Tab-separated table of C-alpha atoms and ligand atoms in Angstrom:
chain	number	residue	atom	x	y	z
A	1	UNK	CA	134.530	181.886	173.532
A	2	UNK	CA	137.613	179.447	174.306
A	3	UNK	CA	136.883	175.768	173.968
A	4	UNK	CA	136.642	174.153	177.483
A	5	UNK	CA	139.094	171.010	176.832
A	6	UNK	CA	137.728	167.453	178.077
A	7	UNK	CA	140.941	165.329	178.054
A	8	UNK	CA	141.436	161.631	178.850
A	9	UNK	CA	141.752	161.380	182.832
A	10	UNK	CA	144.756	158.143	183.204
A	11	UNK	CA	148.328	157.505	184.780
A	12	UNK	CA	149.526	159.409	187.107
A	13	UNK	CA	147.985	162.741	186.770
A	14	UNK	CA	144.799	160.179	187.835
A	15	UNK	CA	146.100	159.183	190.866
A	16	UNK	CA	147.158	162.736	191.933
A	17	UNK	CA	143.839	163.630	190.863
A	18	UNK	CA	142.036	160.803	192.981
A	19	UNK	CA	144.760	161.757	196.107
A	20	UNK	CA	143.448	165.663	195.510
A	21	UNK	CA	139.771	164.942	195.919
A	22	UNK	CA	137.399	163.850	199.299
A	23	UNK	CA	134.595	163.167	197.846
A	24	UNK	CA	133.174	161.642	195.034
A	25	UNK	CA	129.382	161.199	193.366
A	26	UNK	CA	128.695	158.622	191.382
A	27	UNK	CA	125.555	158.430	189.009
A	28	UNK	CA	124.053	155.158	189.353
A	29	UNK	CA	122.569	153.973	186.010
A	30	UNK	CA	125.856	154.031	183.238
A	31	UNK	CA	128.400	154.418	185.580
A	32	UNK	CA	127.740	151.890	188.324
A	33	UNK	CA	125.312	149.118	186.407
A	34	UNK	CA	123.132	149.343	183.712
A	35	UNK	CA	119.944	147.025	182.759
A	36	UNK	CA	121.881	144.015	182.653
A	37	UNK	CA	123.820	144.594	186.347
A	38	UNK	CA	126.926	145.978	187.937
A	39	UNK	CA	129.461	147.380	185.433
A	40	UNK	CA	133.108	145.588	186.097
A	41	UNK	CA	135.273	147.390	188.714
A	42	UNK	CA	131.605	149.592	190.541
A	43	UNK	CA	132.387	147.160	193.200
A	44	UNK	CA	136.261	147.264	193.635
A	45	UNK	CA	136.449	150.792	193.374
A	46	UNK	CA	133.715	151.946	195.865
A	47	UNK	CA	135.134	149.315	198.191
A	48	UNK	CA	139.097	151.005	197.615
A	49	UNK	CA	137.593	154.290	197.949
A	50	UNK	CA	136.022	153.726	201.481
A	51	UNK	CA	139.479	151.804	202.534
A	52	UNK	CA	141.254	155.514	201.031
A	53	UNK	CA	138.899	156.686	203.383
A	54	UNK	CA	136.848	159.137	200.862
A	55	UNK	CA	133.462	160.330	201.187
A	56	UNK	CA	130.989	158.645	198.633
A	57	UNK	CA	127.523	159.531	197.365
A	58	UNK	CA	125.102	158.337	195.024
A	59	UNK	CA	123.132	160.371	193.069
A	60	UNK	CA	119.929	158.940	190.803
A	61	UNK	CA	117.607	160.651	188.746
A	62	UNK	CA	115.375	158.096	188.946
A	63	UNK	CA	112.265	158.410	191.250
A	64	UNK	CA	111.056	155.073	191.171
A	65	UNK	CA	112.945	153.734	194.133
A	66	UNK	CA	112.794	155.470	197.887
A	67	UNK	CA	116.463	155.304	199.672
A	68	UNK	CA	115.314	151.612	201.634
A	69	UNK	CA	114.809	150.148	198.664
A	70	UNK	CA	118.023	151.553	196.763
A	71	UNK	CA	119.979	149.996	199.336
A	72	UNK	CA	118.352	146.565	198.677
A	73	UNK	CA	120.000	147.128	195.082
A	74	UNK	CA	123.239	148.014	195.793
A	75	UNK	CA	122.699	145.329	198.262
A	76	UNK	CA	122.277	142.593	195.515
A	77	UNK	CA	125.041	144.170	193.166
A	78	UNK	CA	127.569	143.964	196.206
A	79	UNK	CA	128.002	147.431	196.572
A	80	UNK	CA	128.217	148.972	200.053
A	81	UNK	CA	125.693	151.381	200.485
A	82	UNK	CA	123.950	153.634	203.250
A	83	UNK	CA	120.549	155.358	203.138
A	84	UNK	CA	122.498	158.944	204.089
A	85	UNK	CA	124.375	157.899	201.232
A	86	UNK	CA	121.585	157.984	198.673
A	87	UNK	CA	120.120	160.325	196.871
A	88	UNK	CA	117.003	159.924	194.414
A	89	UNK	CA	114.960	161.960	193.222
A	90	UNK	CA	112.008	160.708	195.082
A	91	UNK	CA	113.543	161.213	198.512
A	92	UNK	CA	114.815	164.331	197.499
A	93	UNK	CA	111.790	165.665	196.500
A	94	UNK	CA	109.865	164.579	199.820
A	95	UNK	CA	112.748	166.052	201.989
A	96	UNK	CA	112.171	169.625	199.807
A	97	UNK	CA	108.343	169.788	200.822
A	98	UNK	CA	109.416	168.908	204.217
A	99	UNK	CA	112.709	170.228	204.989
A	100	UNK	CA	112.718	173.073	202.388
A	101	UNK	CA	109.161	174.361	202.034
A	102	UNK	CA	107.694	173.418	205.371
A	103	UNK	CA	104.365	171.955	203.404
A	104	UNK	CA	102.012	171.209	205.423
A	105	UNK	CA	99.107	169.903	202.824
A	106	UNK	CA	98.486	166.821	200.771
A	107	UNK	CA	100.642	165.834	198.000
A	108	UNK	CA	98.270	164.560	194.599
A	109	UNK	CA	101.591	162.362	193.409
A	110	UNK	CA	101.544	160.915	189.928
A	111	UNK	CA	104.618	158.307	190.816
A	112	UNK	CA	104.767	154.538	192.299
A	113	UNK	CA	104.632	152.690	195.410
A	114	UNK	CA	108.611	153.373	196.210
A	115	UNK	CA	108.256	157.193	195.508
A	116	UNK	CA	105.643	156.878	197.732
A	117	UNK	CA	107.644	155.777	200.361
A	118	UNK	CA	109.603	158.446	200.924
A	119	UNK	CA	106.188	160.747	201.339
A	120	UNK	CA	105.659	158.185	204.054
A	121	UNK	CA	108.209	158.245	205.947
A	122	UNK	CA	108.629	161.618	206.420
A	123	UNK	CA	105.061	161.898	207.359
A	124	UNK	CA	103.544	164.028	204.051
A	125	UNK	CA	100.285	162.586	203.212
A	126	UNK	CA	99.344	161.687	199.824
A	127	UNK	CA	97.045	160.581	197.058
A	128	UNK	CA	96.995	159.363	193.938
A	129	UNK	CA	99.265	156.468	193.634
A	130	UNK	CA	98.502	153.514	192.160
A	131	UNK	CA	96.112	152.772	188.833
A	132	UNK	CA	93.373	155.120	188.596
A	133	UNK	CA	89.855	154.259	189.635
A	134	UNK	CA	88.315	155.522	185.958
A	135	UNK	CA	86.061	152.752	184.316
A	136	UNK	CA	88.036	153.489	181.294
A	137	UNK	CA	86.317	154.370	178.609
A	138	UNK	CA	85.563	157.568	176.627
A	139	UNK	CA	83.307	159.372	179.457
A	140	UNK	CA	83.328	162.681	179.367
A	141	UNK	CA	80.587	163.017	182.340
A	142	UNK	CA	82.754	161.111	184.317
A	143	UNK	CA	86.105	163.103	183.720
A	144	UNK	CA	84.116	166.172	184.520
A	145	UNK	CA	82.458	164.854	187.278
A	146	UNK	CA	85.517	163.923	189.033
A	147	UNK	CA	86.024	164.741	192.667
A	148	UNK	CA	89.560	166.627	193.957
A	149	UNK	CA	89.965	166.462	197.147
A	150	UNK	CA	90.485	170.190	198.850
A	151	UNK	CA	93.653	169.235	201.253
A	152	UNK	CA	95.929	168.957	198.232
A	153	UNK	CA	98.344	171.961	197.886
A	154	UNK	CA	101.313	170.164	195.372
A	155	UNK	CA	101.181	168.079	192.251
A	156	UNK	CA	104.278	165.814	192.118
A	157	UNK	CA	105.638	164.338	189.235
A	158	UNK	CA	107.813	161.184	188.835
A	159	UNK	CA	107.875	158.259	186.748
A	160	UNK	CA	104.759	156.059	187.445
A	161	UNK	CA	103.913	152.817	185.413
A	162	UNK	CA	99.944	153.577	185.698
A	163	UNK	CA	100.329	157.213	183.978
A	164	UNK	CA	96.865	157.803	182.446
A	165	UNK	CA	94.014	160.094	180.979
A	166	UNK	CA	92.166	159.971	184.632
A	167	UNK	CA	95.539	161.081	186.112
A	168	UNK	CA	96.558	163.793	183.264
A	169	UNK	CA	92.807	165.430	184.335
A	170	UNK	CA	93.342	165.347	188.230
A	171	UNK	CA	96.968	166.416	187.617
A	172	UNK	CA	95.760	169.282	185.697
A	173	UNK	CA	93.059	170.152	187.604
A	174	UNK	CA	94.962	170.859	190.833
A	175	UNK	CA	97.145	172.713	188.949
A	176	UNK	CA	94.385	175.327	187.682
A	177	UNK	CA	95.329	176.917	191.312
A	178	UNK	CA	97.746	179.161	191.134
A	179	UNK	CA	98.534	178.081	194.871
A	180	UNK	CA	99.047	174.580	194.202
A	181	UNK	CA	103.128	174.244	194.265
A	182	UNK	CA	104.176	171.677	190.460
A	183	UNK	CA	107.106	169.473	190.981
A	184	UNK	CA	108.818	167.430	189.021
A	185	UNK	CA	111.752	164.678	189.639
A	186	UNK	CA	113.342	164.850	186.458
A	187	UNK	CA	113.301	165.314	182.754
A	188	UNK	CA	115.257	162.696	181.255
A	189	UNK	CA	113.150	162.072	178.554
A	190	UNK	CA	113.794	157.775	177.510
A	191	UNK	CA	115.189	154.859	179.614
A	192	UNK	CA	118.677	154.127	178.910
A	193	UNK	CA	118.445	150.497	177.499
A	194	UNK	CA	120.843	149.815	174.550
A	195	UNK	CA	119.741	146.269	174.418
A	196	UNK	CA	116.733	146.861	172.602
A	197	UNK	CA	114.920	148.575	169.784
A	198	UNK	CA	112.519	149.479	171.818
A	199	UNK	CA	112.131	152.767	172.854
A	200	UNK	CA	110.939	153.177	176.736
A	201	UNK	CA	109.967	156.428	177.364
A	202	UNK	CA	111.234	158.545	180.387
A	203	UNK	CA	109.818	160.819	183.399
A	204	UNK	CA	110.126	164.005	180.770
A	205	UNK	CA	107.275	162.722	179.138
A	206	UNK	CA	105.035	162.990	181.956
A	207	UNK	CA	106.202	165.880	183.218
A	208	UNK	CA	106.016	167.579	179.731
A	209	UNK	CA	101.935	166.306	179.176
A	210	UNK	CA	101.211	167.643	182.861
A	211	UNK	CA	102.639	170.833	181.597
A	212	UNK	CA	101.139	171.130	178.757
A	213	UNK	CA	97.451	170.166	180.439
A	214	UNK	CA	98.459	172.460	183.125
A	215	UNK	CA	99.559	174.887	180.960
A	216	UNK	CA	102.181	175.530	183.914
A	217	UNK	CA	106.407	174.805	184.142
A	218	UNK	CA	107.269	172.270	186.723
A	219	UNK	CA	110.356	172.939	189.402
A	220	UNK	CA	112.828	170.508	188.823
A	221	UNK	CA	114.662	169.145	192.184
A	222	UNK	CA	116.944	166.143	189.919
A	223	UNK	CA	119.942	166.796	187.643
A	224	UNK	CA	121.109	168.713	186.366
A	225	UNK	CA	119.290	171.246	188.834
A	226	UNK	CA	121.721	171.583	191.594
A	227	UNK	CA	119.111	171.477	194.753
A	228	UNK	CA	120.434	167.548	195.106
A	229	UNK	CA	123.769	169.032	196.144
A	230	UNK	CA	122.313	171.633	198.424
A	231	UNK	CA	120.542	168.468	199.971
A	232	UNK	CA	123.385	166.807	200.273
A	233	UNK	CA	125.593	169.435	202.055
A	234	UNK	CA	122.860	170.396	204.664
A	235	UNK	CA	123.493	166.671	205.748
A	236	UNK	CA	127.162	166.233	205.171
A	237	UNK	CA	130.278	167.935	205.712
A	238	UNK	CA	131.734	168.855	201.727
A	239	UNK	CA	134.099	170.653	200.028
A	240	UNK	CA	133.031	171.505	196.332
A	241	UNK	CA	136.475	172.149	195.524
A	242	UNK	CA	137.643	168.613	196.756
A	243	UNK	CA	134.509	166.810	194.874
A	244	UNK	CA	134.195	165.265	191.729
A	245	UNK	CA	131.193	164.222	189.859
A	246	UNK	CA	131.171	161.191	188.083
A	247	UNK	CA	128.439	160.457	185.292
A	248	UNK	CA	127.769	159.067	182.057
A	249	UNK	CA	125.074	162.152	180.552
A	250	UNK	CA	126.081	165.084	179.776
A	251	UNK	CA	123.006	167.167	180.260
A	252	UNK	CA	122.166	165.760	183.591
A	253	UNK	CA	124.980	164.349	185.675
A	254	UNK	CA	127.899	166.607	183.841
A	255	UNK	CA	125.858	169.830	183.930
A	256	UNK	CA	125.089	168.842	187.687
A	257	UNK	CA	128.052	168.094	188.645
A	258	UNK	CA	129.622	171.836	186.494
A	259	UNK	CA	126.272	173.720	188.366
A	260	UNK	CA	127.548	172.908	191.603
A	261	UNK	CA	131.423	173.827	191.118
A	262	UNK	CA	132.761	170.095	190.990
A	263	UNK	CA	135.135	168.880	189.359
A	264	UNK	CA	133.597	166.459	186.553
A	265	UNK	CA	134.632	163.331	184.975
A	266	UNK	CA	132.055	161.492	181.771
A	267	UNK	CA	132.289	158.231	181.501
A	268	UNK	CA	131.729	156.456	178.506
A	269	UNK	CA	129.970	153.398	179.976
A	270	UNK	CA	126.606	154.626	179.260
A	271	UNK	CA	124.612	157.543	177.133
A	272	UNK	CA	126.966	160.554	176.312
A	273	UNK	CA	129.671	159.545	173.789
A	274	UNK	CA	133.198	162.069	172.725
A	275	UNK	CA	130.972	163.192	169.924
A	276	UNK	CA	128.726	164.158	172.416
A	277	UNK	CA	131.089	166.194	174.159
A	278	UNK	CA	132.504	167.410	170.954
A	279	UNK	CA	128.881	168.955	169.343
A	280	UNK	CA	128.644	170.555	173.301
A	281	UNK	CA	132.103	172.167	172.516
A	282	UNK	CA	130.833	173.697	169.559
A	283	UNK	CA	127.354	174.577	170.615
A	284	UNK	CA	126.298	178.195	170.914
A	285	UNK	CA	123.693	176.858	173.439
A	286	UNK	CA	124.858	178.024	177.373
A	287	UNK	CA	123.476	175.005	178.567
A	288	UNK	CA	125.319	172.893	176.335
A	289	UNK	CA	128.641	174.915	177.022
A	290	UNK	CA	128.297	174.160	180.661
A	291	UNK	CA	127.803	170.451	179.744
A	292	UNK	CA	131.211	170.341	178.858
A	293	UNK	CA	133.311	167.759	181.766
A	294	UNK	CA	136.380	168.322	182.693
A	295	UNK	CA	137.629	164.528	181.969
A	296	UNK	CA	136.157	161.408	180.265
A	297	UNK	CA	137.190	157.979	181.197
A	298	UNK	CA	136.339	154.914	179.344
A	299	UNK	CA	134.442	153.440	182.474
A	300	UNK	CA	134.522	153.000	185.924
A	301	UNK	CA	137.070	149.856	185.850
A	302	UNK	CA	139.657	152.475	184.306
A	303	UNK	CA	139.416	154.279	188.223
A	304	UNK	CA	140.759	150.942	189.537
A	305	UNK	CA	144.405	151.610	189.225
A	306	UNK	CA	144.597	155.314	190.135
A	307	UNK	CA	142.834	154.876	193.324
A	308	UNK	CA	145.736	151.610	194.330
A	309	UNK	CA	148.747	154.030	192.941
B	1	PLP	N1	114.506	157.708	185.480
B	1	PLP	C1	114.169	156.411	185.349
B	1	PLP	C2	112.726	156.038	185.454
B	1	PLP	C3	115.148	155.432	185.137
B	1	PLP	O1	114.810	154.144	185.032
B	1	PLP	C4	116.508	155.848	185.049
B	1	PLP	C5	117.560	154.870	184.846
B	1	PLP	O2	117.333	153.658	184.792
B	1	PLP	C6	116.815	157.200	185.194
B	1	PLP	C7	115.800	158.103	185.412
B	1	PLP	C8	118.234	157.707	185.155
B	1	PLP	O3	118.902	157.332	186.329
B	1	PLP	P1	120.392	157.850	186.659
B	1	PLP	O4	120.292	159.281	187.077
B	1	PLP	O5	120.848	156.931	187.769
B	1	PLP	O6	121.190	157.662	185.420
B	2	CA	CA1	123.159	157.928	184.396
């Protein structure tokens, strides 16, 4: 198979490239701030790209936030935002059920207060969130004893800081029926901190213990699953060919962004590295092979001088 080239995106085949597109997605954590704030130039450049007038989207793996609260953060990092604009996975999920599937049960979530949110607003009732009402200790009576509540019809599955035993056996539990729909927000399997040694694990890991308690595969709705996209064009009015997908992983926001026919650009403000991009290159792994982007830039600053050009 030929090697799909991933070449440095600058000068002036970037502006013509930036002049070619409408629309551009942006990944939020790596490309637009990471744990210590905005990266330099996320501001300047979303703020040029409006004044170019291009559309822009945002597009988040992470479920802990529902849109309201997502704009409160750009908010704070002085980045012009919209709820329409916003997509996370916890929103996205919620608008599936409702939009997609038509569910008309109750959701048993295993997420937090801001994934709950979204359930909320677009009127899905729920249960679950929160820490668990188990006394805590080793009680097998009690686990076996536990009540599930009949009206529940999904198990949803996002990141949630009070992930536990109790939950693990409830999650499980609705899942033993084959009816009961399994969802999860995402995979990515650690937090992307470089600041510390510590390692701070990621949605994956719940959503690979459900599965393996469940003994049941979850449907994905985040990246690099394309139904974010779909989402996203049932709302808005947008031309694949004229998009670009901007991210900083390769087997999330690159594959995405390569899933849904865009045109994609790494940057290499965040996880993925060229080495990265080189061991995809040589992989035998389909998967990998369509994690391959079309350009890498070194960050989102480098975008500043294309777009004024
Ligand atoms: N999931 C969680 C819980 C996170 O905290 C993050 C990033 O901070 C992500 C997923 C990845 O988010 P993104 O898709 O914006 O890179
Ligand atoms: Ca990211």
């Amino acid at each position: 198979m030929a090697e799909k080239s991933c070449r440095l995106l600058g000068g002036k085949e970037a502006s013509d490239f930036v002049a070619s597109m409408d629309a551009f997605i942006f990944d939020c954590d790596g490309v637009l701030w990471n744990e210590a704030g905005p990266l330099d130039g996320a501001v300047e450049v979303l703020q040029e790209l409006r004044k170019l007038g291009k559309q822009v989207f945002f597009v988040t793996n992470n479920s802990s936030k529902s849109r309201a609260e997502y704009v409160k953060k750009f908010e704070k990092f002085g980045i012009q935002a919209s709820m329409e604009e916003i997509y996370g996975t916890a929103f996205a999920v919620a608008f599936y059920l409702k939009e997609i599937l038509k569910f008309d049960k109750k959701v048993y979530t295993v997420g937090t207060t801001g994934m709950v949110e979204e359930f909320d607003a677009l009127k899905i009732p729920h249960t679950g969130s929160g820490p668990d009402q188990s006394s805590g200790g080793y009680n097998v009576k009690e686990w076996s004893t536990l009540t599930l509540d009949p009206e529940v019809g999904a198990v949803v599955c996002g990141f949630d800081e009070h992930f536990s035993y109790h939950k693990l056996i409830k999650a499980a539990s609705y899942l033993a029926k084959d009816s009961c729909l399994f969802i999860a927000t995402n995979r990515d399997d650690r937090f992307p901190f470089k600041s510390s040694d510590v390692v701070i694990p990621g949605t994956g890991c719940f959503v690979i213990s459900v599965e393996a308690a469940a003994r049941r595969k979850a449907k994905v709705i985040g990246k690099p699953e394309r139904y974010m996209f779909d989402c996203m064009k049932l709302c808005h009015d947008i031309n694949p060919s004229r998009t670009c997908m901007i991210g900083d992983r390769l087997g999330t926001d690159i594959l995405f962004g390569n899933n849904c026919g865009l045109t994609t650009i790494l940057m290499l403000s965040g996880i993925s590295s060229l080495a990265d991009v080189k061991d995809c290159q040589t992989s035998s792994d389909l998967d990998d092979r369509k994690s391959i982007p079309d350009f890498y830039m070194p960050s989102i600053e480098a975008l500043k001088a294309p777009i004024k050009h």
